[in-house]
Amino acid sequence: MNTILPCFEHYSLLEVEEKLSLDNMQTLLGKSEKIVLNFPKFNKTIEELNIYNLRDIPFIKDKIIKLNSKLENDFNYGLSDFYTDKISEWSQTKDNIFLICSLEDSFLGYLFALRLKPKIFTKLVNLEMKESEIKQEHFASLEEMGSDYFLSFFAMNKEAAALLFIKYYAQLVINQKSIHEVGGATMLEDAKKLIEKMCLQRHKAKPITLDDGEEIMLQTYKESLANFIACESVLKLIFQYDKK
């Protein structure tokens, strides 16, 4: 597969992260009511925040998984009650992305994405398969072609949100030769607005009728990796350009 951004071909993960602008990422993410909060009042520098992999922090892993399960169930109108056991299992697969942001002992956010075999990814975004049906054999390693399925995101403030997405984008850039497509699914309007700012295109939609009779729309998104990380609007906002 051709390299999408050849200028980064020989960079390390840390070097790619350093080339991405936290300020511009905050601009891209914009405002949100439910998934990017404004709490607590941020009086630290963003450099003081820490990013961990969920499987590397066993002492608080269970608490974070329970919080994630509660939030996802709230965001998805009580239809995501399978999350607790699945997240614990999926986070152990080393090529899946399970990032946690913290400041000292305080949790500030998470970003979860699954690296799936392209056929499984396609079934999910075509609404032919449910997330709860994902099995271990459906994951793809970095040594084979895979697609990134955006699973879950939440941040207590915009600084944590920006740092989580910087880490996520850097991993996409580093592994660009082995990623076919990027996408996901959501019912939450806040999440739909955020996803559409990032050059992901609406793909399939399905109406869901809740117990109280309200109808909501389950919307899936997908885009080629080339369009996702190299579209003009994202490049202008995210990558720092030399103004000389």
mmCIF file of C-alpha atoms in Angstrom:
data_model
loop_
_atom_site.group_PDB
_atom_site.id
_atom_site.type_symbol
_atom_site.label_atom_id
_atom_site.label_comp_id
_atom_site.label_asym_id
_atom_site.label_seq_id
_atom_site.Cartn_x
_atom_site.Cartn_y
_atom_site.Cartn_z
ATOM 1 C CA MET A 1 0.000 0.000 0.000
ATOM 2 C CA ASN A 2 1.280 3.488 -0.848
ATOM 3 C CA THR A 3 2.218 5.792 1.998
ATOM 4 C CA ILE A 4 -0.420 8.497 2.461
ATOM 5 C CA LEU A 5 1.865 10.957 4.243
ATOM 6 C CA PRO A 6 5.386 9.998 3.102
ATOM 7 C CA CYS A 7 6.914 12.899 5.034
ATOM 8 C CA PHE A 8 6.249 10.928 8.238
ATOM 9 C CA GLU A 9 7.410 7.553 6.957
ATOM 10 C CA HIS A 10 10.597 7.434 9.032
ATOM 11 C CA TYR A 11 9.318 9.272 12.107
ATOM 12 C CA SER A 12 8.886 7.644 15.502
ATOM 13 C CA LEU A 13 5.531 7.826 17.289
ATOM 14 C CA LEU A 14 6.842 10.526 19.629
ATOM 15 C CA GLU A 15 8.187 12.572 16.709
ATOM 16 C CA VAL A 16 4.793 12.480 14.973
ATOM 17 C CA GLU A 17 3.054 13.553 18.189
ATOM 18 C CA GLU A 18 5.419 16.518 18.479
ATOM 19 C CA LYS A 19 4.490 17.639 14.955
ATOM 20 C CA LEU A 20 0.802 17.869 15.802
ATOM 21 C CA SER A 21 -0.645 21.050 17.279
ATOM 22 C CA LEU A 22 -2.601 20.753 20.526
ATOM 23 C CA ASP A 23 -4.075 24.240 20.073
ATOM 24 C CA ASN A 24 -5.283 23.459 16.562
ATOM 25 C CA MET A 25 -6.685 20.128 17.697
ATOM 26 C CA GLN A 26 -8.751 21.935 20.354
ATOM 27 C CA THR A 27 -10.083 24.211 17.606
ATOM 28 C CA LEU A 28 -11.015 21.222 15.471
ATOM 29 C CA LEU A 29 -12.850 19.467 18.304
ATOM 30 C CA GLY A 30 -14.848 22.590 19.162
ATOM 31 C CA LYS A 31 -17.561 22.652 21.820
ATOM 32 C CA SER A 32 -19.633 19.758 23.073
ATOM 33 C CA GLU A 33 -22.364 19.282 25.669
ATOM 34 C CA LYS A 34 -21.875 15.641 26.622
ATOM 35 C CA ILE A 35 -18.609 14.161 25.384
ATOM 36 C CA VAL A 36 -16.182 17.064 25.980
ATOM 37 C CA LEU A 37 -17.017 18.802 29.239
ATOM 38 C CA ASN A 38 -15.547 21.900 30.865
ATOM 39 C CA PHE A 39 -14.711 20.423 34.242
ATOM 40 C CA PRO A 40 -12.660 20.724 36.317
ATOM 41 C CA LYS A 41 -11.423 24.275 35.797
ATOM 42 C CA PHE A 42 -8.072 23.713 34.101
ATOM 43 C CA ASN A 43 -5.208 25.548 35.767
ATOM 44 C CA LYS A 44 -2.343 23.269 34.725
ATOM 45 C CA THR A 45 -0.282 23.162 31.553
ATOM 46 C CA ILE A 46 -1.336 20.525 29.061
ATOM 47 C CA GLU A 47 2.172 19.055 29.291
ATOM 48 C CA GLU A 48 1.328 17.924 32.839
ATOM 49 C CA LEU A 49 -1.357 15.546 31.582
ATOM 50 C CA ASN A 50 -0.503 11.869 31.218
ATOM 51 C CA ILE A 51 -1.694 9.314 28.677
ATOM 52 C CA TYR A 52 -1.720 5.626 29.572
ATOM 53 C CA ASN A 53 -2.820 2.429 27.919
ATOM 54 C CA LEU A 54 -5.726 0.920 29.846
ATOM 55 C CA ARG A 55 -4.049 -2.490 30.117
ATOM 56 C CA ASP A 56 -0.991 -0.872 31.735
ATOM 57 C CA ILE A 57 -2.906 0.538 34.719
ATOM 58 C CA PRO A 58 -4.482 -2.541 36.355
ATOM 59 C CA PHE A 59 -4.963 -0.757 39.686
ATOM 60 C CA ILE A 60 -7.718 1.493 38.267
ATOM 61 C CA LYS A 61 -8.683 -0.463 35.153
ATOM 62 C CA ASP A 62 -11.910 -1.882 36.619
ATOM 63 C CA LYS A 63 -13.098 1.552 37.796
ATOM 64 C CA ILE A 64 -12.509 3.083 34.359
ATOM 65 C CA ILE A 65 -14.297 0.225 32.596
ATOM 66 C CA LYS A 66 -17.310 0.631 34.898
ATOM 67 C CA LEU A 67 -17.364 4.384 34.235
ATOM 68 C CA ASN A 68 -17.083 3.798 30.490
ATOM 69 C CA SER A 69 -19.911 1.263 30.587
ATOM 70 C CA LYS A 70 -22.179 3.643 32.506
ATOM 71 C CA LEU A 71 -21.459 6.580 30.188
ATOM 72 C CA GLU A 72 -21.892 4.524 27.021
ATOM 73 C CA ASN A 73 -25.164 3.122 28.294
ATOM 74 C CA ASP A 74 -26.364 6.664 29.055
ATOM 75 C CA PHE A 75 -25.179 7.977 25.673
ATOM 76 C CA ASN A 76 -26.816 5.060 23.851
ATOM 77 C CA TYR A 77 -30.171 5.152 25.663
ATOM 78 C CA GLY A 78 -29.605 1.974 27.682
ATOM 79 C CA LEU A 79 -28.686 -0.132 24.652
ATOM 80 C CA SER A 80 -25.000 -0.726 25.493
ATOM 81 C CA ASP A 81 -25.242 -2.901 28.590
ATOM 82 C CA PHE A 82 -22.777 -5.445 27.126
ATOM 83 C CA TYR A 83 -19.803 -3.113 27.523
ATOM 84 C CA THR A 84 -18.222 -4.089 30.864
ATOM 85 C CA ASP A 85 -17.054 -7.612 29.999
ATOM 86 C CA LYS A 86 -16.283 -6.809 26.377
ATOM 87 C CA ILE A 87 -14.114 -3.756 27.096
ATOM 88 C CA SER A 88 -12.070 -5.710 29.634
ATOM 89 C CA GLU A 89 -11.458 -8.418 27.031
ATOM 90 C CA TRP A 90 -10.864 -6.158 24.026
ATOM 91 C CA SER A 91 -8.395 -3.925 25.872
ATOM 92 C CA GLN A 92 -6.011 -6.863 26.283
ATOM 93 C CA THR A 93 -5.460 -7.107 22.517
ATOM 94 C CA LYS A 94 -2.246 -5.132 22.066
ATOM 95 C CA ASP A 95 -3.045 -3.491 18.716
ATOM 96 C CA ASN A 96 -6.402 -2.111 19.859
ATOM 97 C CA ILE A 97 -6.267 1.479 21.127
ATOM 98 C CA PHE A 98 -7.421 2.043 24.712
ATOM 99 C CA LEU A 99 -6.052 5.403 25.833
ATOM 100 C CA ILE A 100 -6.642 6.971 29.249
ATOM 101 C CA CYS A 101 -5.859 10.598 30.137
ATOM 102 C CA SER A 102 -5.134 11.597 33.731
ATOM 103 C CA LEU A 103 -3.672 14.384 35.830
ATOM 104 C CA GLU A 104 -1.903 13.008 38.888
ATOM 105 C CA ASP A 105 -4.591 10.725 40.379
ATOM 106 C CA SER A 106 -7.550 12.300 38.576
ATOM 107 C CA PHE A 107 -9.204 10.668 35.555
ATOM 108 C CA LEU A 108 -9.772 13.130 32.689
ATOM 109 C CA GLY A 109 -10.848 11.076 29.698
ATOM 110 C CA TYR A 110 -10.583 8.054 27.430
ATOM 111 C CA LEU A 111 -10.458 7.153 23.745
ATOM 112 C CA PHE A 112 -11.081 3.571 22.601
ATOM 113 C CA ALA A 113 -10.733 2.205 19.053
ATOM 114 C CA LEU A 114 -10.626 -1.344 17.709
ATOM 115 C CA ARG A 115 -8.361 -2.606 14.953
ATOM 116 C CA LEU A 116 -10.567 -4.975 12.970
ATOM 117 C CA LYS A 117 -10.297 -7.175 9.935
ATOM 118 C CA PRO A 118 -11.727 -5.194 6.979
ATOM 119 C CA LYS A 119 -14.642 -7.622 6.443
ATOM 120 C CA ILE A 120 -15.772 -7.245 10.058
ATOM 121 C CA PHE A 121 -15.407 -3.463 9.903
ATOM 122 C CA THR A 122 -17.574 -3.400 6.771
ATOM 123 C CA LYS A 123 -20.282 -5.499 8.427
ATOM 124 C CA LEU A 124 -20.376 -3.135 11.404
ATOM 125 C CA VAL A 125 -20.658 0.087 9.406
ATOM 126 C CA ASN A 126 -23.215 -1.556 7.088
ATOM 127 C CA LEU A 127 -25.297 -2.394 10.196
ATOM 128 C CA GLU A 128 -25.092 -6.097 9.354
ATOM 129 C CA MET A 129 -23.411 -6.855 12.686
ATOM 130 C CA LYS A 130 -23.626 -5.514 16.257
ATOM 131 C CA GLU A 131 -20.670 -4.358 18.344
ATOM 132 C CA SER A 132 -21.641 -6.944 20.975
ATOM 133 C CA GLU A 133 -20.952 -9.680 18.396
ATOM 134 C CA ILE A 134 -17.274 -8.774 17.969
ATOM 135 C CA LYS A 135 -15.023 -11.709 18.875
ATOM 136 C CA GLN A 136 -11.297 -12.080 19.446
ATOM 137 C CA GLU A 137 -10.735 -13.581 15.998
ATOM 138 C CA HIS A 138 -12.192 -10.445 14.387
ATOM 139 C CA PHE A 139 -9.225 -8.293 15.417
ATOM 140 C CA ALA A 140 -6.372 -7.521 13.008
ATOM 141 C CA SER A 141 -2.733 -7.183 13.997
ATOM 142 C CA LEU A 142 -0.480 -4.374 12.764
ATOM 143 C CA GLU A 143 1.265 -6.942 10.561
ATOM 144 C CA GLU A 144 -1.854 -7.319 8.403
ATOM 145 C CA MET A 145 -4.263 -4.922 6.749
ATOM 146 C CA GLY A 146 -6.942 -3.728 9.156
ATOM 147 C CA SER A 147 -9.519 -0.984 9.653
ATOM 148 C CA ASP A 148 -9.897 1.262 12.705
ATOM 149 C CA TYR A 149 -13.344 1.210 14.328
ATOM 150 C CA PHE A 150 -13.875 4.175 16.640
ATOM 151 C CA LEU A 151 -15.588 2.784 19.713
ATOM 152 C CA SER A 152 -15.780 5.277 22.557
ATOM 153 C CA PHE A 153 -14.626 8.760 23.601
ATOM 154 C CA PHE A 154 -15.173 11.070 26.563
ATOM 155 C CA ALA A 155 -13.168 13.912 28.116
ATOM 156 C CA MET A 156 -13.614 16.087 31.185
ATOM 157 C CA ASN A 157 -12.147 19.124 29.407
ATOM 158 C CA LYS A 158 -10.921 20.268 25.993
ATOM 159 C CA GLU A 159 -7.260 19.893 26.912
ATOM 160 C CA ALA A 160 -7.648 16.195 27.709
ATOM 161 C CA ALA A 161 -9.734 15.722 24.553
ATOM 162 C CA ALA A 162 -7.069 17.321 22.364
ATOM 163 C CA LEU A 163 -4.254 15.265 23.861
ATOM 164 C CA LEU A 164 -6.162 12.004 23.418
ATOM 165 C CA PHE A 165 -6.827 12.773 19.751
ATOM 166 C CA ILE A 166 -3.213 13.813 19.176
ATOM 167 C CA LYS A 167 -2.130 10.386 20.439
ATOM 168 C CA TYR A 168 -4.767 8.682 18.277
ATOM 169 C CA TYR A 169 -3.885 10.556 15.086
ATOM 170 C CA ALA A 170 -0.181 9.892 15.644
ATOM 171 C CA GLN A 171 -0.837 6.155 15.810
ATOM 172 C CA LEU A 172 -2.845 6.307 12.586
ATOM 173 C CA VAL A 173 0.010 8.135 10.851
ATOM 174 C CA ILE A 174 2.660 5.712 12.104
ATOM 175 C CA ASN A 175 0.621 2.690 10.976
ATOM 176 C CA GLN A 176 -0.736 4.232 7.778
ATOM 177 C CA LYS A 177 0.515 1.421 5.523
ATOM 178 C CA SER A 178 -1.615 -1.192 7.271
ATOM 179 C CA ILE A 179 -4.883 0.718 7.817
ATOM 180 C CA HIS A 180 -7.563 0.517 5.138
ATOM 181 C CA GLU A 181 -10.511 2.498 6.523
ATOM 182 C CA VAL A 182 -11.619 4.386 9.622
ATOM 183 C CA GLY A 183 -15.175 4.611 10.931
ATOM 184 C CA GLY A 184 -17.661 3.987 13.703
ATOM 185 C CA ALA A 185 -21.282 4.272 14.806
ATOM 186 C CA THR A 186 -23.187 6.485 17.230
ATOM 187 C CA MET A 187 -26.660 7.538 18.340
ATOM 188 C CA LEU A 188 -25.465 10.657 20.176
ATOM 189 C CA GLU A 189 -25.903 13.986 18.375
ATOM 190 C CA ASP A 190 -22.825 15.440 20.100
ATOM 191 C CA ALA A 191 -20.717 12.583 18.768
ATOM 192 C CA LYS A 192 -22.152 12.964 15.255
ATOM 193 C CA LYS A 193 -21.096 16.627 15.169
ATOM 194 C CA LEU A 194 -17.577 15.768 16.316
ATOM 195 C CA ILE A 195 -17.164 12.896 13.860
ATOM 196 C CA GLU A 196 -18.306 15.000 10.907
ATOM 197 C CA LYS A 197 -15.714 17.682 11.697
ATOM 198 C CA MET A 198 -13.046 15.060 11.098
ATOM 199 C CA CYS A 199 -13.797 14.267 7.451
ATOM 200 C CA LEU A 200 -15.708 11.074 8.197
ATOM 201 C CA GLN A 201 -18.668 10.606 5.874
ATOM 202 C CA ARG A 202 -22.133 9.395 6.847
ATOM 203 C CA HIS A 203 -22.579 5.837 5.610
ATOM 204 C CA LYS A 204 -25.657 3.960 6.857
ATOM 205 C CA ALA A 205 -28.488 4.934 9.202
ATOM 206 C CA LYS A 206 -31.097 2.943 11.091
ATOM 207 C CA PRO A 207 -34.017 4.269 13.181
ATOM 208 C CA ILE A 208 -34.205 2.885 16.713
ATOM 209 C CA THR A 209 -37.451 3.103 18.696
ATOM 210 C CA LEU A 210 -36.939 3.448 22.450
ATOM 211 C CA ASP A 211 -39.214 2.040 25.159
ATOM 212 C CA ASP A 212 -40.929 5.422 25.562
ATOM 213 C CA GLY A 213 -41.710 5.573 21.844
ATOM 214 C CA GLU A 214 -39.025 8.135 20.985
ATOM 215 C CA GLU A 215 -37.213 7.419 17.737
ATOM 216 C CA ILE A 216 -33.484 8.042 17.441
ATOM 217 C CA MET A 217 -31.112 7.445 14.552
ATOM 218 C CA LEU A 218 -28.158 5.074 14.727
ATOM 219 C CA GLN A 219 -25.658 6.555 12.267
ATOM 220 C CA THR A 220 -22.517 4.877 10.945
ATOM 221 C CA TYR A 221 -19.516 6.586 9.386
ATOM 222 C CA LYS A 222 -16.611 5.427 7.298
ATOM 223 C CA GLU A 223 -13.814 6.899 5.238
ATOM 224 C CA SER A 224 -10.583 5.721 3.677
ATOM 225 C CA LEU A 225 -7.554 6.446 5.831
ATOM 226 C CA ALA A 226 -6.200 8.673 3.057
ATOM 227 C CA ASN A 227 -9.221 10.958 3.198
ATOM 228 C CA PHE A 228 -9.414 10.825 6.987
ATOM 229 C CA ILE A 229 -5.893 11.976 7.842
ATOM 230 C CA ALA A 230 -5.000 13.868 4.682
ATOM 231 C CA CYS A 231 -8.092 15.946 3.881
ATOM 232 C CA GLU A 232 -7.256 19.635 3.546
ATOM 233 C CA SER A 233 -9.403 20.899 6.406
ATOM 234 C CA VAL A 234 -7.881 18.492 8.919
ATOM 235 C CA LEU A 235 -4.320 19.091 7.757
ATOM 236 C CA LYS A 236 -4.742 22.850 8.089
ATOM 237 C CA LEU A 237 -6.110 22.546 11.602
ATOM 238 C CA ILE A 238 -3.911 19.812 12.972
ATOM 239 C CA PHE A 239 -0.449 19.962 11.462
ATOM 240 C CA GLN A 240 1.816 22.802 12.451
ATOM 241 C CA TYR A 241 3.130 24.652 9.437
ATOM 242 C CA ASP A 242 6.386 26.544 9.311
ATOM 243 C CA LYS A 243 5.385 30.199 8.847
ATOM 244 C CA LYS A 244 8.836 31.342 7.738
#
